[in-house]
CSV table of C-alpha atoms and ligand atoms in Angstrom, one decimal:
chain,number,residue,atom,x,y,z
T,13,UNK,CA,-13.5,-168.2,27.3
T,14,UNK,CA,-16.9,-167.6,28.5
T,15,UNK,CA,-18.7,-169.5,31.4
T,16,UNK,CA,-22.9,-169.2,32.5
T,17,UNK,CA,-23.2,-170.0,36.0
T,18,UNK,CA,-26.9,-170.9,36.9
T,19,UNK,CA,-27.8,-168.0,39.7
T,20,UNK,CA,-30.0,-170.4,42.3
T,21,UNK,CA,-32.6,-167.8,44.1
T,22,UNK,CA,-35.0,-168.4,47.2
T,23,UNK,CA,-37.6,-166.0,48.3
T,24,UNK,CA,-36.3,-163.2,46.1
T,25,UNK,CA,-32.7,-163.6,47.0
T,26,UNK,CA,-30.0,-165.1,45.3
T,27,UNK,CA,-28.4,-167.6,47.4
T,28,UNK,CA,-24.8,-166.5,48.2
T,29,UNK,CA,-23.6,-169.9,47.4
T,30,UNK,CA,-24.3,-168.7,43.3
T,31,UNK,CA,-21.9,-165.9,43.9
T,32,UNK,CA,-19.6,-168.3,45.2
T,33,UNK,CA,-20.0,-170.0,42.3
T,34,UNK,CA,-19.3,-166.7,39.8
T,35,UNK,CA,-16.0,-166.3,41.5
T,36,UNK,CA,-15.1,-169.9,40.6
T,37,UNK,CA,-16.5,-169.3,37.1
T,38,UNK,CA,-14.3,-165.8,37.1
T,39,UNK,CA,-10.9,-167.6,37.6
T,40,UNK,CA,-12.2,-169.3,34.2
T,41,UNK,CA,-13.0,-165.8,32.3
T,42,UNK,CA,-15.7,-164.2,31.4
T,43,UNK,CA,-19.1,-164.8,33.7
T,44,UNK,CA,-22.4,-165.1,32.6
T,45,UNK,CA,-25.1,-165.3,34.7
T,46,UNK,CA,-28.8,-167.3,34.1
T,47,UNK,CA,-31.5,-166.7,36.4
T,48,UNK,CA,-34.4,-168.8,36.0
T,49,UNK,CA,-38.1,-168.2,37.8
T,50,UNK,CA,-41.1,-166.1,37.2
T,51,UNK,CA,-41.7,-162.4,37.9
T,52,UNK,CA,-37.9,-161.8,38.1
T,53,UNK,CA,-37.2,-158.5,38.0
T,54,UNK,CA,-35.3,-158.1,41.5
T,55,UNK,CA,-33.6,-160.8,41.0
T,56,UNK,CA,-32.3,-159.6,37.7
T,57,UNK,CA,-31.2,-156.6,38.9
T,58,UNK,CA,-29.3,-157.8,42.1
T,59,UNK,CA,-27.7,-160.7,39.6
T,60,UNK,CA,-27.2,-157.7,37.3
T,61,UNK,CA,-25.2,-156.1,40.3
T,62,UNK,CA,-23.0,-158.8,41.2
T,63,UNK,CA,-19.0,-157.8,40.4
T,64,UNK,CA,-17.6,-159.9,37.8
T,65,UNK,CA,-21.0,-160.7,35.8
T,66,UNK,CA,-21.1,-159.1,32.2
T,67,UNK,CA,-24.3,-160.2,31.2
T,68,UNK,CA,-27.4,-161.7,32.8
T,69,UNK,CA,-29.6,-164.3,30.9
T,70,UNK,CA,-33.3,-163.8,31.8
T,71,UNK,CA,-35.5,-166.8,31.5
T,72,UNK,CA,-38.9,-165.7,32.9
T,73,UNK,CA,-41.6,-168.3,32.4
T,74,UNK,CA,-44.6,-169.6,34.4
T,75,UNK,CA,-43.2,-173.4,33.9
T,76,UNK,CA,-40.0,-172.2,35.6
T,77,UNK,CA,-42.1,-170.8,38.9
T,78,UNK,CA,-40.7,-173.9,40.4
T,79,UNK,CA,-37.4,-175.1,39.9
T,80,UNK,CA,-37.9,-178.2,38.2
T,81,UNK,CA,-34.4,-179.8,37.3
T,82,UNK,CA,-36.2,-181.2,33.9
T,83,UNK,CA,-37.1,-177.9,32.1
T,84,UNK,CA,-34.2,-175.9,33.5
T,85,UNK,CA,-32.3,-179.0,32.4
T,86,UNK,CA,-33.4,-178.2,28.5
T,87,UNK,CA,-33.4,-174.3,29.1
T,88,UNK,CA,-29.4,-174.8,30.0
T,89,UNK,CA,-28.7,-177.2,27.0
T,90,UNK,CA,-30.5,-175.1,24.6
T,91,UNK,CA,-28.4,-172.0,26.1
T,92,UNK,CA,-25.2,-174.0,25.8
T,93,UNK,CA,-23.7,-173.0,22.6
T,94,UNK,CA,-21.5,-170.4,23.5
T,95,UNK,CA,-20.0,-171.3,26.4
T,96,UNK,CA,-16.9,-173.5,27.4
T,97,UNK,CA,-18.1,-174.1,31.5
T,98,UNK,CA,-21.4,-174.1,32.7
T,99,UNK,CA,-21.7,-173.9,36.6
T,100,UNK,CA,-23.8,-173.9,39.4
T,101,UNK,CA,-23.1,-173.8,43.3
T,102,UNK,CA,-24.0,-177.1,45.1
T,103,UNK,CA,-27.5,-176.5,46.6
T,104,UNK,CA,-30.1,-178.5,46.0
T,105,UNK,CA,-31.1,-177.3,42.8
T,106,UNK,CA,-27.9,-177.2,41.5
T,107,UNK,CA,-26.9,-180.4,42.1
T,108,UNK,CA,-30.5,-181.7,40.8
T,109,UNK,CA,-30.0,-179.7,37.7
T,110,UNK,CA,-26.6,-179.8,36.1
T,111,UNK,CA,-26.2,-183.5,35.5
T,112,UNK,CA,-29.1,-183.7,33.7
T,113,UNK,CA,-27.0,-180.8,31.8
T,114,UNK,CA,-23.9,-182.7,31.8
T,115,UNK,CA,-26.2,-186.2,30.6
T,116,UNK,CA,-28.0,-184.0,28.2
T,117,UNK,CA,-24.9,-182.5,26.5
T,118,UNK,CA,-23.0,-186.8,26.6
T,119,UNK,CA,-20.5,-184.8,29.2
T,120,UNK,CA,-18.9,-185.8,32.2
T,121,UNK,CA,-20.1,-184.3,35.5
T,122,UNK,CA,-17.5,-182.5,37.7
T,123,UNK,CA,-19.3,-182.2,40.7
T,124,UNK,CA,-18.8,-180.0,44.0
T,125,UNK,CA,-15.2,-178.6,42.8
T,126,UNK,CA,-13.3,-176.9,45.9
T,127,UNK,CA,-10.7,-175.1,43.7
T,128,UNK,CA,-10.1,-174.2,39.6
T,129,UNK,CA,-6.4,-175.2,38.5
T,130,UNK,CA,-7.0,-174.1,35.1
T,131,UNK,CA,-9.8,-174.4,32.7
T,132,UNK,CA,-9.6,-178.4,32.6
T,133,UNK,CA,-8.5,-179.0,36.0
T,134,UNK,CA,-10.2,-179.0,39.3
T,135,UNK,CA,-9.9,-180.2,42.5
T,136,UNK,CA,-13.1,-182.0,44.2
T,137,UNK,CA,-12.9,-184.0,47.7
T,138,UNK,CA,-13.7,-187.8,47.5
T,139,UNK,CA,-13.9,-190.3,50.0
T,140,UNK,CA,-16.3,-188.0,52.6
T,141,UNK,CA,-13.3,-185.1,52.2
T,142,UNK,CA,-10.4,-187.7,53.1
T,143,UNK,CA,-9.0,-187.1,49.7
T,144,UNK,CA,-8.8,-184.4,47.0
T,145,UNK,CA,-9.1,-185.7,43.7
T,146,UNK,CA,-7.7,-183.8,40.7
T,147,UNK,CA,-9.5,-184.0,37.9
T,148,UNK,CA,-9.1,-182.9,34.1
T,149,UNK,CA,-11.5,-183.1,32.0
T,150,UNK,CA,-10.8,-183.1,27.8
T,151,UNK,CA,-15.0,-182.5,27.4
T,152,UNK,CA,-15.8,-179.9,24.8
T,153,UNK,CA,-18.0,-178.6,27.7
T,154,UNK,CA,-17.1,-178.6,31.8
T,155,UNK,CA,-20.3,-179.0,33.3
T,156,UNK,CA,-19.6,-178.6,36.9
T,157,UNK,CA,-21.2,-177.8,40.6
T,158,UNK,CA,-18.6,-175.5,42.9
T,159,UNK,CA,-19.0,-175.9,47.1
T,160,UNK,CA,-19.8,-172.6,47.8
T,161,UNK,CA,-17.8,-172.8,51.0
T,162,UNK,CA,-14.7,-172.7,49.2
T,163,UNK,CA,-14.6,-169.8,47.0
T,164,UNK,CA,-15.4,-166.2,48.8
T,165,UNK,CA,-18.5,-165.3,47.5
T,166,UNK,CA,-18.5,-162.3,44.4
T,167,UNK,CA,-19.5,-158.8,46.1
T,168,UNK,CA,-23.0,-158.5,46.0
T,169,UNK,CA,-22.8,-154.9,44.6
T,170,UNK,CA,-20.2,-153.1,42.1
T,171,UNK,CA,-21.2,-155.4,39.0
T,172,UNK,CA,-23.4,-153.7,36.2
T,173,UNK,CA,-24.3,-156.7,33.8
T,174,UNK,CA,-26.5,-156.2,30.5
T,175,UNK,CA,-29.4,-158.5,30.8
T,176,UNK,CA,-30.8,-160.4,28.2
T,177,UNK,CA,-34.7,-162.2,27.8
T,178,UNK,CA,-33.8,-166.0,27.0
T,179,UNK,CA,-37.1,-167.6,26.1
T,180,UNK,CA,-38.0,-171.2,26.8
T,181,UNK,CA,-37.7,-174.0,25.0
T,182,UNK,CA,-40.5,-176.8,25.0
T,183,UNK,CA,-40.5,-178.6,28.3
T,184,UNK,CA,-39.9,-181.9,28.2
T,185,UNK,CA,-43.2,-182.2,30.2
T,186,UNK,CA,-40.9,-185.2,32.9
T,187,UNK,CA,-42.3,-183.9,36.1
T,188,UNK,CA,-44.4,-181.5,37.9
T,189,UNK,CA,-44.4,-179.2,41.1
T,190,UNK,CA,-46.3,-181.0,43.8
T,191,UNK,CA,-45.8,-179.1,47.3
T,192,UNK,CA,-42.6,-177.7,48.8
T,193,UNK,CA,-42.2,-177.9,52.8
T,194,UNK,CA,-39.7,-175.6,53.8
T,195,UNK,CA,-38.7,-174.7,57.6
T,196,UNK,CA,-38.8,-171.1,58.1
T,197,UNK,CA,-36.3,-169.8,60.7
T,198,UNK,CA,-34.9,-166.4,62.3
T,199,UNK,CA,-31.5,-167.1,62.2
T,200,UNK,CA,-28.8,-167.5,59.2
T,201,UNK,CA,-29.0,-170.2,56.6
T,202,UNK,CA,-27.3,-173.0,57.5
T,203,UNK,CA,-24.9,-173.0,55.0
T,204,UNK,CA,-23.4,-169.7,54.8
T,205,UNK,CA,-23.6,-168.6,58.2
T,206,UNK,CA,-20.4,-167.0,59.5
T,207,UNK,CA,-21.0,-168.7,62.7
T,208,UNK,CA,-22.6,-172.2,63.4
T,209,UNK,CA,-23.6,-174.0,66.9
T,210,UNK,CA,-24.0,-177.7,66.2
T,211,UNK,CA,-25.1,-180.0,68.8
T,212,UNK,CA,-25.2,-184.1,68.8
T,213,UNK,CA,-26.4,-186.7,70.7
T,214,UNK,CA,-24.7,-185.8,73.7
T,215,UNK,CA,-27.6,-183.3,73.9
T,216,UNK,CA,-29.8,-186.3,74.6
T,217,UNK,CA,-33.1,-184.4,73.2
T,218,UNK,CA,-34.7,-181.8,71.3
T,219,UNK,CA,-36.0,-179.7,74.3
T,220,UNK,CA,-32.1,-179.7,75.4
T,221,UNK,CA,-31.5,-178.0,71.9
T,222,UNK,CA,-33.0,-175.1,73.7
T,223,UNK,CA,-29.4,-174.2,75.5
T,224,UNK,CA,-28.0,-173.0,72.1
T,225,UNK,CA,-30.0,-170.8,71.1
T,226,UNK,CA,-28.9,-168.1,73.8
T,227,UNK,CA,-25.4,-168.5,72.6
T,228,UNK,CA,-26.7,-168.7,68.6
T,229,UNK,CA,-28.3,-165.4,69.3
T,230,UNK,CA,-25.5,-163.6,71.2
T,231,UNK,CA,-23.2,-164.9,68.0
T,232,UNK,CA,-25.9,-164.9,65.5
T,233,UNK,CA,-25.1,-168.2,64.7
T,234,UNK,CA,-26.8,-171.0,63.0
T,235,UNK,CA,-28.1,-174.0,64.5
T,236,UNK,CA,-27.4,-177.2,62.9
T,237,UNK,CA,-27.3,-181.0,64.4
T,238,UNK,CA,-24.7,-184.6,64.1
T,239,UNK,CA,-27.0,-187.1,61.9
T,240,UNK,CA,-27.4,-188.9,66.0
T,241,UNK,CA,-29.4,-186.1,66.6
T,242,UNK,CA,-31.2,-185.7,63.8
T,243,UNK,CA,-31.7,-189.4,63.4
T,244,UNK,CA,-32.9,-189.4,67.1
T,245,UNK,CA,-35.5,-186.7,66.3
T,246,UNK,CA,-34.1,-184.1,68.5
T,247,UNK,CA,-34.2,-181.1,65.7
T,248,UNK,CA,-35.6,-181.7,61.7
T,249,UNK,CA,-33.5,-183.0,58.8
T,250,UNK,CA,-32.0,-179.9,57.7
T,251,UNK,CA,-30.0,-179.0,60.7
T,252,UNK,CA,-27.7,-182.1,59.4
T,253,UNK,CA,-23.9,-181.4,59.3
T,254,UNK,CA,-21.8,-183.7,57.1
T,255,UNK,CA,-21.4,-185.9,54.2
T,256,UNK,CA,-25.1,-186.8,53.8
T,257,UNK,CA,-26.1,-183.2,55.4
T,258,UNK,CA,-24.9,-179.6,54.7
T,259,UNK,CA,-21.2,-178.7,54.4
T,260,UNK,CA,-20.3,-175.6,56.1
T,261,UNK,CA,-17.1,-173.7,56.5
T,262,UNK,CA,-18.0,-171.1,58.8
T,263,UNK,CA,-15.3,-168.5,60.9
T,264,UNK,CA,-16.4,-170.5,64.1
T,265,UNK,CA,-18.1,-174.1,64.2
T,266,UNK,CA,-19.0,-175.0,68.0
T,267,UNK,CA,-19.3,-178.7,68.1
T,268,UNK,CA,-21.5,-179.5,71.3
T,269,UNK,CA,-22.0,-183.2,72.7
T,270,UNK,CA,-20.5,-184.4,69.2
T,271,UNK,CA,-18.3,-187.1,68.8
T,272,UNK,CA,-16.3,-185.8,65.2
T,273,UNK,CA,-17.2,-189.3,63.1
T,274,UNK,CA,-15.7,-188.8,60.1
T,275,UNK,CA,-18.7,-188.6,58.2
T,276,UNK,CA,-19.3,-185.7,60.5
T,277,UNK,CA,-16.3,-184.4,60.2
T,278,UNK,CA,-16.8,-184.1,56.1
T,279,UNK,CA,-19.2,-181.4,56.6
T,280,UNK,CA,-17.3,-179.4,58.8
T,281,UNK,CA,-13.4,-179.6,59.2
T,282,UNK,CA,-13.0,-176.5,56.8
T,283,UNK,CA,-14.1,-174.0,59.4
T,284,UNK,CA,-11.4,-171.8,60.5
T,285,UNK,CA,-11.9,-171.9,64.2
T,286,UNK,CA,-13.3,-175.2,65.9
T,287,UNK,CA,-14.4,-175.3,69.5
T,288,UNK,CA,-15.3,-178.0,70.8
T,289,UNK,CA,-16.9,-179.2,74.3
T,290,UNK,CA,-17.1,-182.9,75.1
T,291,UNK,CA,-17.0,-184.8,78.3
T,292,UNK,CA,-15.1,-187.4,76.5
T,293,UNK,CA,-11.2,-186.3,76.2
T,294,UNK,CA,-11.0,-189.3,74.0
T,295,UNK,CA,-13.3,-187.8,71.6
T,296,UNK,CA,-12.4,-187.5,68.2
T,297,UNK,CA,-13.6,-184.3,67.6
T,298,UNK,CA,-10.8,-183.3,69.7
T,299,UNK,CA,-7.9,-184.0,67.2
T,300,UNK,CA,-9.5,-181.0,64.7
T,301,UNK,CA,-10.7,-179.1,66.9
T,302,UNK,CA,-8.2,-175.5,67.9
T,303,UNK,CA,-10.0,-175.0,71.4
T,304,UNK,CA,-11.2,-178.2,73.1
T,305,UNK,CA,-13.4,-178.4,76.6
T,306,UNK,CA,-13.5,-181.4,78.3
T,307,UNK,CA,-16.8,-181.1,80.1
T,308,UNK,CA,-20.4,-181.8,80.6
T,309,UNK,CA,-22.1,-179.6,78.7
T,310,UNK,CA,-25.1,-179.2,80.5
T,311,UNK,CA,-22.8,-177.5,82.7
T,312,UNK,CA,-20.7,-175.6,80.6
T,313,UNK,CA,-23.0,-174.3,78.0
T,314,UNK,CA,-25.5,-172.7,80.3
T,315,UNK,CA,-22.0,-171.3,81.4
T,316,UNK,CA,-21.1,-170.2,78.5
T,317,UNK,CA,-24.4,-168.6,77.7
T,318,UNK,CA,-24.0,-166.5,80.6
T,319,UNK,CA,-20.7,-165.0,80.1
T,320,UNK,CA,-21.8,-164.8,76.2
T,321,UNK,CA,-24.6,-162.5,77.8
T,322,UNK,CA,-22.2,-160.2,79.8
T,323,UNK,CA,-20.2,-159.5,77.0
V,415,FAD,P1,-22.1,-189.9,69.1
V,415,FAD,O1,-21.1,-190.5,68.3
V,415,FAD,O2,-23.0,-190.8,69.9
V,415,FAD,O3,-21.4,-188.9,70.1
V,415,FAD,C1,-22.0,-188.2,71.1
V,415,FAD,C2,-20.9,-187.5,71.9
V,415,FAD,O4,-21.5,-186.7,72.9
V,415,FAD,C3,-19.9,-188.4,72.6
V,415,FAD,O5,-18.6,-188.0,72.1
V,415,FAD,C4,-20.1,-188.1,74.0
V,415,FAD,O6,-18.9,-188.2,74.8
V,415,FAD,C5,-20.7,-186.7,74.0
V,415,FAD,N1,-21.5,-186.5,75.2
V,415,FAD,C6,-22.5,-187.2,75.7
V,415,FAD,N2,-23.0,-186.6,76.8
V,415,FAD,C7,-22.3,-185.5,77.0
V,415,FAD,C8,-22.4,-184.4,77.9
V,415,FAD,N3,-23.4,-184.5,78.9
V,415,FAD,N4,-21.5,-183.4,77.8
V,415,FAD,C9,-20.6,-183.4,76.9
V,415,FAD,N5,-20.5,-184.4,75.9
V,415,FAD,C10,-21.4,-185.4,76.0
V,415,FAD,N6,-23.1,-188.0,60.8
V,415,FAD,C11,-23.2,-186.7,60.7
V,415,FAD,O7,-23.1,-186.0,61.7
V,415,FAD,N7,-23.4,-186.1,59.5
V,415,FAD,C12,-23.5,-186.8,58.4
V,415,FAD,O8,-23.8,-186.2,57.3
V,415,FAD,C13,-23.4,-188.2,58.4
V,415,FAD,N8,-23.5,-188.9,57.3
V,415,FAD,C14,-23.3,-190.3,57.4
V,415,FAD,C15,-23.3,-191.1,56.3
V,415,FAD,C16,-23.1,-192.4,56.3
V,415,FAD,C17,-23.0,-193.2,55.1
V,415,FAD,C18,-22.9,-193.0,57.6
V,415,FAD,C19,-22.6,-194.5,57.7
V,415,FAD,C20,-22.9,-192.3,58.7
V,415,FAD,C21,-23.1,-190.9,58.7
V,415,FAD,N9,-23.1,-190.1,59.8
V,415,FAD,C22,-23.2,-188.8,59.7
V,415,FAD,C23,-23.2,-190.7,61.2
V,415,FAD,C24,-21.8,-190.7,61.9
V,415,FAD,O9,-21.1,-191.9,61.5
V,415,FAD,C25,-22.0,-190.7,63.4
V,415,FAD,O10,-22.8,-191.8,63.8
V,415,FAD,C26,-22.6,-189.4,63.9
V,415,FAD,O11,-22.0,-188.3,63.4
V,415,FAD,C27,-22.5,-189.4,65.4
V,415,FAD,O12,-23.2,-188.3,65.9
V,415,FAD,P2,-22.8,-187.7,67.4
V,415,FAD,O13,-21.4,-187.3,67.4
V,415,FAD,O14,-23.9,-186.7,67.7
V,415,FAD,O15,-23.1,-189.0,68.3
């Protein structure tokens, strides 16, 4: 069995959530990777270098210098033959690409899978991460997205793939590149950052966000926000943690002034150490949480940031 995983990239780098996506595709056999863009070539040859890949499909065209889902979309589909899965981690292109894949090839979807059973089975959460369905699928063809916090990424280095020019086929011509906004920041991506300081409402405003980021930068942690927050303004959209924001599963999720909705929670119960602080001991955030301070935290994080310091 062979699978393609669709290699997402940003700024030159391939994002690590695609390599947690080849290590999914590698329970499943043998891994081919697709990077899609214009003026590749480093990003062919890290792909190239990623353990488990054997070959690396090449599609570098000027109508793919933007990741439109539409003609990446009809590149995949027209690249389909061969393979039995075709996978991409769950970032924004992925998840805007591959079910127009999946509606393009008359398959079903399996989206955001957290763990491969066999080669028809997987396991997804439902219900904001209450439950874990498990899913078979008899389609000729699994089209599926994998939550890259779930699978340990695939070393960056060690692989030595062949690579392979793909060319493009027509595009369907659907949509076109307007403008991207992206925030720019220092610190890790959001998403796979090892260690992530979240703060809520409890912070009462943005200029309060200010008190993390002496602990963020002693951890080198990312920043990221309850929807209260971001819905109140205090720091942009894509700080969001949870169902509607980013799941993260980092080594150490600090949950500041955050009451652990469930819809929170979604985003960030998988992390393997929670610390919470909270003046409220009723909080919910409480019941997931392995260390727990009850406190103000306009006392305790200055605190913290201090002894953080000293260290
Ligand atoms: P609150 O619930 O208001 O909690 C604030 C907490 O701060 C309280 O526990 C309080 O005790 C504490 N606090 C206040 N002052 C202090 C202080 N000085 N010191 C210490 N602690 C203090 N939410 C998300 O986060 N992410 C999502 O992706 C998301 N998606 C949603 C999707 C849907 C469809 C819906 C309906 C809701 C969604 N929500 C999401 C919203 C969610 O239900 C909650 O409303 C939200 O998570 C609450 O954010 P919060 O914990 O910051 O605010």
């Amino acid at each position: 069995m062979t699978a393609l995983v669709l290699l997402d990239h940003i700024d030159g780098h391939i994002i690590q959530a695609s390599r947690s996506a080849v290590t999914a595709a590698a329970s499943l056999g043998e891994v081919h990777g697709l990077v899609v863009g214009h003026g590749l070539d480093g990003i062919v040859q890290a792909a190239a270098g990623i353990a488990g890949i054997s070959k690396v499909l090449k599609a570098d065209a000027e109508i793919y210098a933007k990741p439109l889902a539409e003609p990446i979309a009809a590149l995949i589909v027209a690249l389909a033959g061969p393979y039995d899965h075709i996978l991409a981690p769950s970032t924004a292109t992925g998840k805007n690409v591959l079910p127009r894949v999946a509606a393009l090839l008359d398959v079903q979807p399996i989206s955001d899978i957290i763990a491969v059973v066999d080669a028809e089975t997987f396991v997804r959460p439902i219900y904001a991460g209450n439950a874990l369905a498990t899913v078979r699928s008899s389609d000729t063809k699994k089209v599926i997205t994998v939550r890259g916090a779930n699978f340990d990424p695939a070393p960056a280095e060690g692989g030595s793939a062949s690579t392979e020019d793909v060319s493009a086929p027509d595009s369907p011509s659907l949509s076109k590149f307007v403008s991207a906004e992206l925030s720019k920041s220092e610190r890790p991506e959001l998403a796979s950052a090892r260690v992530v300081i979240s703060g809520g409402r409890g912070m009462q405003n943005g200029e309060n966000f200010k008190l993390l980021d002496p602990i963020a930068d002693s951890l080198g942690a990312a920043i990221g926000a309850s929807r209260a927050a971001v819905d109140a303004g205090y720091v942009p959209n894509d700080y969001q943690v949870g169902q509607t924001g980013k799941i993260v599963a980092p080594d150490l999720y600090v949950a500041i002034g955050i009451s652990g909705a469930i819809q929170h929670l979604a985003g960030m119960k998988d992390s393997k150490v929670i610390v919470a602080i909270n003046k409220d001991e009723d909080a919910p955030i409480f019941q997931v949480a392995d260390y727990g301070l009850v406190a103000d935290l306009f006392k305790a994080v200055p605190e913290l940031a201090a002894e953080l310091q000293k260290a």
